[in-house]
Tab-separated table of C-alpha atoms and ligand atoms in Angstrom:
chain	number	residue	atom	x	y	z
A	17	UNK	CA	117.392	124.475	143.133
A	18	UNK	CA	120.767	126.246	143.152
A	19	UNK	CA	120.713	129.820	144.443
A	20	UNK	CA	121.905	132.415	141.937
A	21	UNK	CA	122.630	135.855	143.325
A	22	UNK	CA	123.130	137.203	139.795
A	23	UNK	CA	119.606	136.081	138.876
A	24	UNK	CA	118.153	137.711	141.989
A	25	UNK	CA	119.881	140.979	141.175
A	26	UNK	CA	118.778	140.822	137.548
A	27	UNK	CA	115.162	140.204	138.607
A	28	UNK	CA	114.935	142.752	141.412
A	29	UNK	CA	117.215	145.577	140.161
A	30	UNK	CA	115.319	148.842	140.480
A	31	UNK	CA	113.438	147.865	143.641
A	32	UNK	CA	116.156	148.975	146.061
A	33	UNK	CA	114.653	152.299	147.172
A	34	UNK	CA	111.190	150.792	147.606
A	35	UNK	CA	112.661	147.919	149.649
A	36	UNK	CA	114.566	150.359	151.820
A	37	UNK	CA	111.510	152.546	152.368
A	38	UNK	CA	109.558	149.452	153.422
A	39	UNK	CA	112.102	147.475	155.445
A	40	UNK	CA	115.027	149.731	156.317
A	41	UNK	CA	115.570	153.451	156.943
A	42	UNK	CA	112.559	155.184	155.362
A	43	UNK	CA	113.792	158.683	156.254
A	44	UNK	CA	117.195	158.091	154.685
A	45	UNK	CA	115.682	156.728	151.470
A	46	UNK	CA	113.408	159.805	151.290
A	47	UNK	CA	116.306	162.186	151.927
A	48	UNK	CA	118.315	160.576	149.137
A	49	UNK	CA	115.446	161.137	146.718
A	50	UNK	CA	115.080	164.784	147.750
A	51	UNK	CA	118.738	165.616	147.116
A	52	UNK	CA	118.927	163.581	143.881
A	53	UNK	CA	121.170	160.847	145.223
A	54	UNK	CA	118.659	158.051	144.522
A	55	UNK	CA	120.673	156.497	141.693
A	56	UNK	CA	120.524	152.892	140.595
A	57	UNK	CA	124.205	152.010	140.692
A	58	UNK	CA	125.130	148.806	138.933
A	59	UNK	CA	128.920	148.821	139.018
A	60	UNK	CA	131.844	150.288	140.936
A	61	UNK	CA	135.496	150.239	139.999
A	62	UNK	CA	138.436	152.344	141.154
A	63	UNK	CA	137.275	155.898	141.804
A	64	UNK	CA	134.049	155.528	139.776
A	65	UNK	CA	130.475	154.235	139.975
A	66	UNK	CA	128.156	153.516	137.036
A	67	UNK	CA	124.362	153.598	137.011
A	68	UNK	CA	121.873	151.449	135.111
A	69	UNK	CA	121.939	153.861	132.129
A	70	UNK	CA	125.717	153.669	131.886
A	71	UNK	CA	126.386	157.128	133.383
A	72	UNK	CA	129.707	157.385	135.189
A	73	UNK	CA	130.100	159.116	138.581
A	74	UNK	CA	133.293	160.224	140.316
A	75	UNK	CA	133.025	159.015	143.917
A	76	UNK	CA	134.482	161.505	146.400
A	77	UNK	CA	132.647	159.873	149.291
A	78	UNK	CA	134.711	156.677	148.921
A	79	UNK	CA	132.339	154.915	151.349
A	80	UNK	CA	133.352	157.525	153.990
A	81	UNK	CA	136.992	156.488	153.377
A	82	UNK	CA	136.516	152.733	153.099
A	83	UNK	CA	137.828	152.809	149.519
A	84	UNK	CA	141.256	154.427	149.887
A	85	UNK	CA	142.508	151.810	147.382
A	86	UNK	CA	139.527	152.434	145.094
A	87	UNK	CA	136.743	149.918	144.552
A	88	UNK	CA	137.536	146.335	143.645
A	89	UNK	CA	141.302	146.511	143.966
A	90	UNK	CA	142.529	143.405	142.083
A	91	UNK	CA	145.180	142.438	144.655
A	92	UNK	CA	142.763	142.554	147.591
A	93	UNK	CA	140.108	140.736	145.560
A	94	UNK	CA	142.578	138.005	144.637
A	95	UNK	CA	143.592	137.610	148.299
A	96	UNK	CA	139.913	137.402	149.338
A	97	UNK	CA	139.353	134.669	146.757
A	98	UNK	CA	142.486	132.870	147.940
A	99	UNK	CA	141.270	132.850	151.535
A	100	UNK	CA	137.872	131.436	150.506
A	101	UNK	CA	139.504	128.747	148.363
A	102	UNK	CA	141.880	127.665	151.148
A	103	UNK	CA	139.139	126.520	153.540
A	104	UNK	CA	141.249	127.710	156.439
A	105	UNK	CA	140.227	126.877	160.006
A	106	UNK	CA	138.653	130.295	160.555
A	107	UNK	CA	137.361	131.552	163.947
A	108	UNK	CA	138.279	128.503	165.993
A	109	UNK	CA	138.370	131.052	168.809
A	110	UNK	CA	140.323	128.873	171.222
A	111	UNK	CA	143.507	129.159	169.142
A	112	UNK	CA	145.884	131.926	168.068
A	113	UNK	CA	145.218	132.549	164.336
A	114	UNK	CA	148.309	133.110	162.201
A	115	UNK	CA	146.848	135.878	160.027
A	116	UNK	CA	145.958	138.020	163.062
A	117	UNK	CA	149.552	137.676	164.243
A	118	UNK	CA	150.886	138.674	160.835
A	119	UNK	CA	148.601	141.699	160.516
A	120	UNK	CA	149.426	142.839	164.068
A	121	UNK	CA	153.133	142.583	163.187
A	122	UNK	CA	152.655	144.674	160.020
A	123	UNK	CA	150.620	147.339	161.833
A	124	UNK	CA	153.153	147.637	164.658
A	125	UNK	CA	155.904	148.255	162.056
A	126	UNK	CA	153.965	151.330	160.931
A	127	UNK	CA	153.254	152.747	164.394
A	128	UNK	CA	155.160	155.352	166.402
A	129	UNK	CA	157.680	153.912	168.905
A	130	UNK	CA	156.220	151.926	171.781
A	131	UNK	CA	152.873	151.013	170.187
A	132	UNK	CA	153.410	147.282	169.987
A	133	UNK	CA	150.142	145.558	170.987
A	134	UNK	CA	146.968	145.188	168.942
A	135	UNK	CA	143.291	144.388	169.509
A	136	UNK	CA	141.185	143.607	166.412
A	137	UNK	CA	137.449	144.302	166.165
A	138	UNK	CA	134.918	145.069	163.441
A	139	UNK	CA	134.111	148.783	163.247
A	140	UNK	CA	135.441	152.201	164.089
A	141	UNK	CA	133.133	152.543	167.082
A	142	UNK	CA	134.315	149.130	168.325
A	143	UNK	CA	137.903	150.338	168.120
A	144	UNK	CA	137.135	153.545	170.060
A	145	UNK	CA	135.133	151.615	172.686
A	146	UNK	CA	138.130	149.343	173.102
A	147	UNK	CA	140.478	152.335	173.470
A	148	UNK	CA	138.261	153.788	176.220
A	149	UNK	CA	138.253	150.468	178.086
A	150	UNK	CA	142.059	150.252	177.787
A	151	UNK	CA	142.355	153.764	179.235
A	152	UNK	CA	140.060	152.999	182.158
A	153	UNK	CA	141.812	149.702	182.873
A	154	UNK	CA	145.233	151.385	182.743
A	155	UNK	CA	144.444	154.450	184.860
A	156	UNK	CA	141.522	153.326	187.061
A	157	UNK	CA	140.145	156.830	186.483
A	158	UNK	CA	136.575	157.690	185.447
A	159	UNK	CA	136.662	160.736	183.146
A	160	UNK	CA	137.176	161.130	179.400
A	161	UNK	CA	137.857	164.392	177.576
A	162	UNK	CA	137.028	164.923	173.913
A	163	UNK	CA	136.746	167.844	171.469
A	164	UNK	CA	133.830	169.941	170.260
A	165	UNK	CA	132.772	168.805	166.753
A	166	UNK	CA	134.336	165.370	167.340
A	167	UNK	CA	132.964	162.214	165.777
A	168	UNK	CA	134.000	158.840	167.185
A	169	UNK	CA	131.012	156.620	166.350
A	170	UNK	CA	127.342	156.299	167.211
A	171	UNK	CA	127.108	153.366	169.650
A	172	UNK	CA	126.041	154.131	173.213
A	173	UNK	CA	129.701	153.756	174.241
A	174	UNK	CA	130.959	156.345	171.746
A	175	UNK	CA	127.982	158.730	171.713
A	176	UNK	CA	129.003	160.545	174.925
A	177	UNK	CA	132.221	161.665	173.202
A	178	UNK	CA	130.434	162.896	170.123
A	179	UNK	CA	130.936	166.635	169.752
A	180	UNK	CA	127.704	167.188	167.824
A	181	UNK	CA	124.490	167.776	169.729
A	182	UNK	CA	122.461	166.594	166.701
A	183	UNK	CA	123.785	163.066	167.195
A	184	UNK	CA	123.458	163.019	170.997
A	185	UNK	CA	119.969	164.528	171.260
A	186	UNK	CA	117.201	162.029	172.010
A	187	UNK	CA	119.332	159.318	173.589
A	188	UNK	CA	119.633	160.518	177.184
A	189	UNK	CA	120.912	159.589	179.635
A	190	UNK	CA	124.354	159.187	178.103
A	191	UNK	CA	127.214	157.674	180.092
A	192	UNK	CA	128.503	160.164	182.676
A	193	UNK	CA	132.003	161.619	183.038
A	194	UNK	CA	132.618	162.701	179.422
A	195	UNK	CA	133.556	166.370	178.988
A	196	UNK	CA	133.967	168.400	175.794
A	197	UNK	CA	136.992	170.643	175.301
A	198	UNK	CA	137.541	173.360	172.720
A	199	UNK	CA	140.192	172.692	170.080
A	200	UNK	CA	143.369	174.734	170.680
A	201	UNK	CA	142.427	175.564	174.295
A	202	UNK	CA	145.465	174.181	176.122
A	203	UNK	CA	144.769	176.086	179.331
A	204	UNK	CA	141.327	174.537	179.596
A	205	UNK	CA	142.749	171.112	178.882
A	206	UNK	CA	145.372	171.409	181.593
A	207	UNK	CA	142.791	172.720	184.053
A	208	UNK	CA	140.738	169.547	183.549
A	209	UNK	CA	143.750	167.207	183.526
A	210	UNK	CA	145.050	168.722	186.763
A	211	UNK	CA	142.039	167.334	188.603
A	212	UNK	CA	143.750	163.938	188.350
A	213	UNK	CA	140.610	162.001	187.424
A	214	UNK	CA	141.012	161.919	183.616
A	215	UNK	CA	141.565	158.470	182.108
A	216	UNK	CA	141.825	159.622	178.483
A	217	UNK	CA	141.858	162.549	176.098
A	218	UNK	CA	140.543	161.441	172.694
A	219	UNK	CA	141.174	163.366	169.467
A	220	UNK	CA	140.871	162.968	165.722
A	221	UNK	CA	144.123	164.602	164.522
A	222	UNK	CA	141.998	166.243	161.810
A	223	UNK	CA	138.299	166.264	162.575
A	224	UNK	CA	136.112	164.461	160.071
A	225	UNK	CA	133.045	166.608	160.699
A	226	UNK	CA	134.071	169.931	159.187
A	227	UNK	CA	137.704	169.066	158.361
A	228	UNK	CA	138.918	171.172	161.284
A	229	UNK	CA	142.719	171.160	161.602
A	230	UNK	CA	144.257	172.098	164.960
A	231	UNK	CA	146.942	174.754	165.367
A	232	UNK	CA	150.378	173.207	164.843
A	233	UNK	CA	151.393	173.338	168.499
A	234	UNK	CA	148.108	172.008	169.874
A	235	UNK	CA	148.371	168.227	169.577
A	236	UNK	CA	152.048	167.945	170.632
A	237	UNK	CA	151.305	170.129	173.677
A	238	UNK	CA	148.108	168.213	174.469
A	239	UNK	CA	150.107	164.984	174.356
A	240	UNK	CA	152.717	166.457	176.704
A	241	UNK	CA	150.014	167.560	179.150
A	242	UNK	CA	148.394	164.116	179.092
A	243	UNK	CA	151.772	162.525	179.949
A	244	UNK	CA	152.369	165.067	182.716
A	245	UNK	CA	149.007	164.363	184.343
A	246	UNK	CA	148.883	160.599	183.795
A	247	UNK	CA	146.065	160.530	181.220
A	248	UNK	CA	146.075	158.269	178.159
A	249	UNK	CA	146.346	160.176	174.840
A	250	UNK	CA	144.211	158.526	172.162
A	251	UNK	CA	144.419	159.401	168.446
A	252	UNK	CA	141.327	158.199	166.604
A	253	UNK	CA	142.657	157.587	163.079
A	254	UNK	CA	139.600	155.674	161.876
A	255	UNK	CA	138.997	158.196	159.076
A	256	UNK	CA	142.301	160.036	158.724
A	257	UNK	CA	144.605	157.015	159.031
A	258	UNK	CA	145.602	154.499	156.322
A	259	UNK	CA	147.298	157.138	154.152
A	260	UNK	CA	144.346	159.494	153.730
A	261	UNK	CA	146.273	162.654	154.686
A	262	UNK	CA	149.532	161.788	152.901
A	263	UNK	CA	151.060	159.933	155.867
A	264	UNK	CA	150.185	156.448	157.093
A	265	UNK	CA	148.895	158.034	160.315
A	266	UNK	CA	147.668	161.613	160.286
A	267	UNK	CA	149.327	162.091	163.685
A	268	UNK	CA	152.717	161.756	161.900
A	269	UNK	CA	152.234	165.329	160.612
A	270	UNK	CA	153.016	166.456	164.169
A	271	UNK	CA	155.381	163.572	165.063
A	272	UNK	CA	152.941	162.494	167.765
A	273	UNK	CA	153.506	159.434	169.911
A	274	UNK	CA	150.011	158.671	171.212
A	275	UNK	CA	149.341	155.943	173.766
A	276	UNK	CA	146.573	154.458	171.643
A	277	UNK	CA	145.764	154.616	167.916
A	278	UNK	CA	142.501	153.403	166.367
A	279	UNK	CA	142.169	152.338	162.717
A	280	UNK	CA	139.321	150.934	160.634
A	281	UNK	CA	137.559	151.778	157.333
A	282	UNK	CA	140.192	151.212	154.593
A	283	UNK	CA	142.022	148.595	156.652
A	284	UNK	CA	139.508	146.117	155.183
A	285	UNK	CA	140.538	147.060	151.618
A	286	UNK	CA	136.943	147.967	150.745
A	287	UNK	CA	135.848	144.349	151.173
A	288	UNK	CA	135.533	143.434	154.855
A	289	UNK	CA	134.750	145.344	158.073
A	290	UNK	CA	137.707	145.377	160.447
A	291	UNK	CA	139.231	147.664	163.050
A	292	UNK	CA	142.370	147.765	165.153
A	293	UNK	CA	143.204	149.415	168.452
A	294	UNK	CA	146.966	149.654	168.837
A	295	UNK	CA	148.536	150.484	172.185
A	296	UNK	CA	151.530	149.912	174.470
A	297	UNK	CA	152.101	146.484	175.994
A	298	UNK	CA	151.954	148.116	179.463
A	299	UNK	CA	148.407	149.391	178.744
A	300	UNK	CA	147.291	146.238	176.925
A	301	UNK	CA	148.349	144.072	179.850
A	302	UNK	CA	146.333	146.155	182.319
A	303	UNK	CA	143.132	145.029	180.580
A	304	UNK	CA	144.119	141.388	180.072
A	305	UNK	CA	145.812	141.379	183.447
A	306	UNK	CA	145.442	137.767	184.598
A	307	UNK	CA	144.658	134.357	183.124
A	308	UNK	CA	141.076	134.571	184.389
A	309	UNK	CA	140.692	137.968	182.679
A	310	UNK	CA	142.204	136.939	179.335
A	311	UNK	CA	138.820	137.319	177.611
A	312	UNK	CA	137.500	140.248	179.612
A	313	UNK	CA	137.265	142.140	176.309
A	314	UNK	CA	136.582	140.326	173.037
A	315	UNK	CA	134.310	140.258	170.015
A	316	UNK	CA	133.188	137.139	168.153
A	317	UNK	CA	134.301	138.131	164.648
A	318	UNK	CA	137.554	139.834	165.718
A	319	UNK	CA	140.641	138.288	164.033
A	320	UNK	CA	138.566	136.508	161.346
A	321	UNK	CA	140.656	135.342	158.411
A	322	UNK	CA	138.963	137.398	155.677
A	323	UNK	CA	139.423	140.627	157.628
A	324	UNK	CA	143.029	139.872	158.555
A	325	UNK	CA	143.884	138.908	154.968
A	326	UNK	CA	142.209	142.079	153.658
A	327	UNK	CA	144.315	144.116	156.089
A	328	UNK	CA	147.537	142.415	155.002
A	329	UNK	CA	146.715	142.907	151.307
A	330	UNK	CA	145.757	146.556	151.867
A	331	UNK	CA	149.004	147.417	153.646
A	332	UNK	CA	150.901	145.700	150.835
A	333	UNK	CA	149.065	147.684	148.125
A	334	UNK	CA	149.476	151.020	149.952
A	335	UNK	CA	153.223	150.460	149.916
A	336	UNK	CA	153.625	148.743	146.544
A	337	UNK	CA	151.648	151.432	144.683
A	338	UNK	CA	153.075	154.283	146.806
A	339	UNK	CA	149.533	155.464	147.446
A	340	UNK	CA	150.408	157.451	150.555
A	341	UNK	CA	152.929	159.572	148.638
A	342	UNK	CA	150.340	159.863	145.873
A	343	UNK	CA	147.728	161.121	148.349
A	344	UNK	CA	150.163	163.823	149.490
A	345	UNK	CA	150.924	164.971	145.924
A	346	UNK	CA	147.400	164.751	144.497
A	347	UNK	CA	145.946	166.254	147.681
A	348	UNK	CA	148.192	169.288	147.404
A	349	UNK	CA	147.240	169.710	143.721
A	350	UNK	CA	143.565	169.488	144.603
A	351	UNK	CA	143.821	171.935	147.508
A	352	UNK	CA	145.882	174.373	145.405
A	353	UNK	CA	143.437	174.104	142.481
A	354	UNK	CA	140.417	174.758	144.698
A	355	UNK	CA	142.141	177.507	146.682
A	356	UNK	CA	142.976	179.280	143.388
A	357	UNK	CA	139.221	179.731	142.843
A	358	UNK	CA	138.763	181.521	146.153
A	359	UNK	CA	139.635	185.059	144.970
A	360	UNK	CA	136.985	184.726	142.221
A	361	UNK	CA	134.093	183.582	144.406
A	362	UNK	CA	133.349	185.426	147.613
A	363	UNK	CA	131.080	182.539	148.716
A	364	UNK	CA	134.233	180.469	149.378
A	365	UNK	CA	135.472	181.243	152.881
A	366	UNK	CA	138.209	178.618	153.144
A	367	UNK	CA	139.781	175.627	151.414
A	368	UNK	CA	141.701	173.400	153.817
A	369	UNK	CA	142.980	169.903	154.287
A	370	UNK	CA	145.939	167.585	154.256
A	371	UNK	CA	146.497	164.974	151.575
A	372	UNK	CA	143.163	163.833	150.210
A	373	UNK	CA	141.058	164.971	153.151
A	374	UNK	CA	139.719	168.290	151.910
A	375	UNK	CA	137.107	170.715	153.226
A	376	UNK	CA	135.597	173.743	151.503
A	377	UNK	CA	133.807	176.224	153.751
A	378	UNK	CA	131.250	178.748	152.505
A	379	UNK	CA	130.192	182.146	153.871
A	380	UNK	CA	127.318	184.543	153.179
A	381	UNK	CA	127.675	186.293	149.803
A	382	UNK	CA	128.318	190.024	149.576
A	383	UNK	CA	125.766	190.784	146.820
A	384	UNK	CA	122.419	191.996	148.172
A	385	UNK	CA	120.318	189.738	145.926
A	386	UNK	CA	122.213	186.607	146.902
A	387	UNK	CA	122.216	187.544	150.566
A	388	UNK	CA	118.418	187.249	150.701
A	389	UNK	CA	118.555	183.806	149.069
A	390	UNK	CA	121.297	182.705	151.486
A	391	UNK	CA	119.303	184.016	154.481
A	392	UNK	CA	116.175	182.158	153.334
A	393	UNK	CA	117.976	178.817	153.003
A	394	UNK	CA	119.839	179.278	156.290
A	395	UNK	CA	116.593	180.192	158.058
A	396	UNK	CA	115.052	176.927	156.818
A	397	UNK	CA	118.055	174.885	157.950
A	398	UNK	CA	121.618	175.773	158.834
A	399	UNK	CA	124.128	174.496	156.306
A	400	UNK	CA	121.613	174.226	153.484
A	401	UNK	CA	123.819	176.136	151.033
A	402	UNK	CA	126.501	173.422	151.252
A	403	UNK	CA	123.766	170.884	150.480
A	404	UNK	CA	122.844	172.871	147.347
A	405	UNK	CA	126.471	172.659	146.200
A	406	UNK	CA	126.550	168.901	146.858
A	407	UNK	CA	123.323	168.531	144.843
A	408	UNK	CA	124.652	170.600	141.928
A	409	UNK	CA	127.943	168.665	141.805
A	410	UNK	CA	125.932	165.468	141.581
A	411	UNK	CA	123.231	166.634	139.183
A	412	UNK	CA	125.320	168.569	136.681
A	413	UNK	CA	128.768	166.957	137.055
A	414	UNK	CA	128.127	163.421	138.360
A	415	UNK	CA	130.433	163.932	141.334
A	416	UNK	CA	129.530	162.482	144.751
A	417	UNK	CA	130.447	164.662	147.727
A	418	UNK	CA	128.936	165.261	151.154
A	419	UNK	CA	128.094	168.082	153.526
A	420	UNK	CA	130.930	168.205	156.073
A	421	UNK	CA	128.696	167.772	159.120
A	422	UNK	CA	125.322	168.710	160.579
A	423	UNK	CA	124.544	172.438	160.451
A	424	UNK	CA	127.790	173.565	158.786
A	425	UNK	CA	128.319	175.229	155.404
A	426	UNK	CA	131.228	172.981	154.551
A	427	UNK	CA	131.589	170.272	151.945
A	428	UNK	CA	134.035	167.443	152.342
A	429	UNK	CA	135.980	165.594	149.645
A	430	UNK	CA	137.388	162.137	150.420
A	431	UNK	CA	138.594	160.768	147.073
A	432	UNK	CA	140.171	157.331	146.788
A	433	UNK	CA	143.954	157.708	147.025
A	434	UNK	CA	144.332	156.355	143.488
A	435	UNK	CA	143.032	159.479	141.751
A	436	UNK	CA	145.327	161.226	139.254
A	437	UNK	CA	145.675	164.539	137.445
A	438	UNK	CA	142.604	163.833	135.320
A	439	UNK	CA	140.332	163.502	138.364
A	440	UNK	CA	141.871	166.507	140.134
A	441	UNK	CA	141.275	168.637	137.045
A	442	UNK	CA	137.704	167.360	136.709
A	443	UNK	CA	136.933	168.170	140.355
A	444	UNK	CA	138.363	171.695	140.151
A	445	UNK	CA	136.565	172.393	136.844
A	446	UNK	CA	133.236	171.110	138.200
A	447	UNK	CA	133.569	173.128	141.389
A	448	UNK	CA	134.486	176.225	139.371
A	449	UNK	CA	131.348	175.759	137.240
A	450	UNK	CA	129.117	175.235	140.309
A	451	UNK	CA	130.510	178.331	142.012
A	452	UNK	CA	129.931	180.366	138.824
A	453	UNK	CA	126.291	179.206	138.882
A	454	UNK	CA	126.030	180.024	142.596
A	455	UNK	CA	127.105	183.593	141.844
A	456	UNK	CA	123.816	184.145	140.008
A	457	UNK	CA	120.413	183.969	141.688
A	458	UNK	CA	118.958	182.461	138.505
A	459	UNK	CA	121.762	179.856	138.248
A	460	UNK	CA	121.529	176.082	138.687
A	461	UNK	CA	122.519	176.145	142.366
A	462	UNK	CA	119.821	178.419	143.787
A	463	UNK	CA	117.133	177.011	141.480
A	464	UNK	CA	117.284	173.778	143.498
A	465	UNK	CA	116.666	175.550	146.796
A	466	UNK	CA	112.856	175.815	146.675
A	467	UNK	CA	112.321	172.086	146.962
A	468	UNK	CA	114.977	171.680	149.637
A	469	UNK	CA	113.659	174.573	151.759
A	470	UNK	CA	110.112	173.183	151.497
A	471	UNK	CA	111.247	169.815	152.866
A	472	UNK	CA	113.445	171.368	155.553
A	473	UNK	CA	110.588	173.518	156.821
A	474	UNK	CA	108.041	170.680	156.758
A	475	UNK	CA	110.176	168.351	158.925
B	7	PLP	C1	137.067	159.290	163.486
B	7	PLP	C2	136.019	158.234	163.508
B	7	PLP	N1	135.920	157.405	164.564
B	7	PLP	C3	134.998	156.446	164.625
B	7	PLP	C4	134.086	156.272	163.623
B	7	PLP	C5	133.049	155.206	163.719
B	7	PLP	O1	133.292	154.211	162.803
B	7	PLP	P1	132.127	153.156	162.444
B	7	PLP	O2	131.108	153.895	161.662
B	7	PLP	O3	132.850	152.100	161.651
B	7	PLP	O4	131.618	152.643	163.730
B	7	PLP	C6	134.135	157.103	162.498
B	7	PLP	C7	133.169	156.945	161.402
B	7	PLP	O5	133.052	157.718	160.502
B	7	PLP	C8	135.119	158.115	162.442
B	7	PLP	O6	135.206	158.949	161.396
């Protein structure tokens, strides 16, 4: 009997949360129900999702920045279909696939000077793991420095450079020789680099967890110090790259010339997992140093045709549709629109970002009545107020956002780069309405807190 996926979906639609509770991550499925994110989505297109009842949702999660081009971009979809129809000799492994060569060439064109060699893998963590191995191979040194609040993946290889204790806790012992630095502390950085045992300093040019932006002089100076002390300077652009911040690489905002850049997420056009670690030939050749070490680092699905074709199509669309320039313009409009609300709502401590990577930070309210409510939610779990805002944006405005990181009162917006004035206006209006509700103890925001506090306390 022929297999019909459409029939399966038709028959089983509605069972997804039960299936996940039974066979996958039970805790995650429960958490989604508690915060009202347990929707039955049936369609996604551009910046929007639709549920089984036909309700439309504006998606500011964008798959954690997988959908910079929006969902189902027609050019990428057509290229995916072309690759499948061609029956190309995919993953021969003992050959040099053309599409990997073409994508490497296109990526190198977009890199700062000197970054001319590429390694392809499948995920962001893969790309960071690869960067760390390059740095060790190139320097023969043991230590890695990273920043507080950093996020570089959750594999055992990337966990030791995770700046959040919540992610690290419970998995000891982690790999040794990874040390956290404070953002903007150049003295501390140089003190560590001076010891001469640092292979790499790894940064996200803007941190994903919390949308923390360094002081303007920090990254250029950190790069200079790395050069001076022989350490490899790695910019992890897995989330902030691919046009998200209004430049192809976020590090362009400071004219950085890192030794290694990592990319992933949107490189696959929203269709296929893929990542790239781009470095200098001199570093690349230290890892693949001899014929008998030519496969000392590799991954089975790296360079597969679908991923390479998705990358080529994505780079084409970013340029053709001028999406990077659009991200800069729309991002500024969004940041300005949100920042204009700040004087009206004392709960808003800060609106920050570059391009379409935007963070909104909250602080305790001044009014006595609200202070008690804030204290009660914070006592149950730090950062719970931001979760209430995320819930209200979803429930009353059908907008998907996320809390900016564990234990912080920050929400993060990562819209697809295709959004226009209409979406920017809708986001600002919805946020305005939610903040107006949050200013009243009897409003929609605080009324959701009882259930959330109960679950937080019972964990
Ligand atoms: C900066 C950064 N690096 C690495 C990763 C890990 O990527 P992945 O989840 O694909 O392993 C992420 C994921 O969000 C990220 O934001």
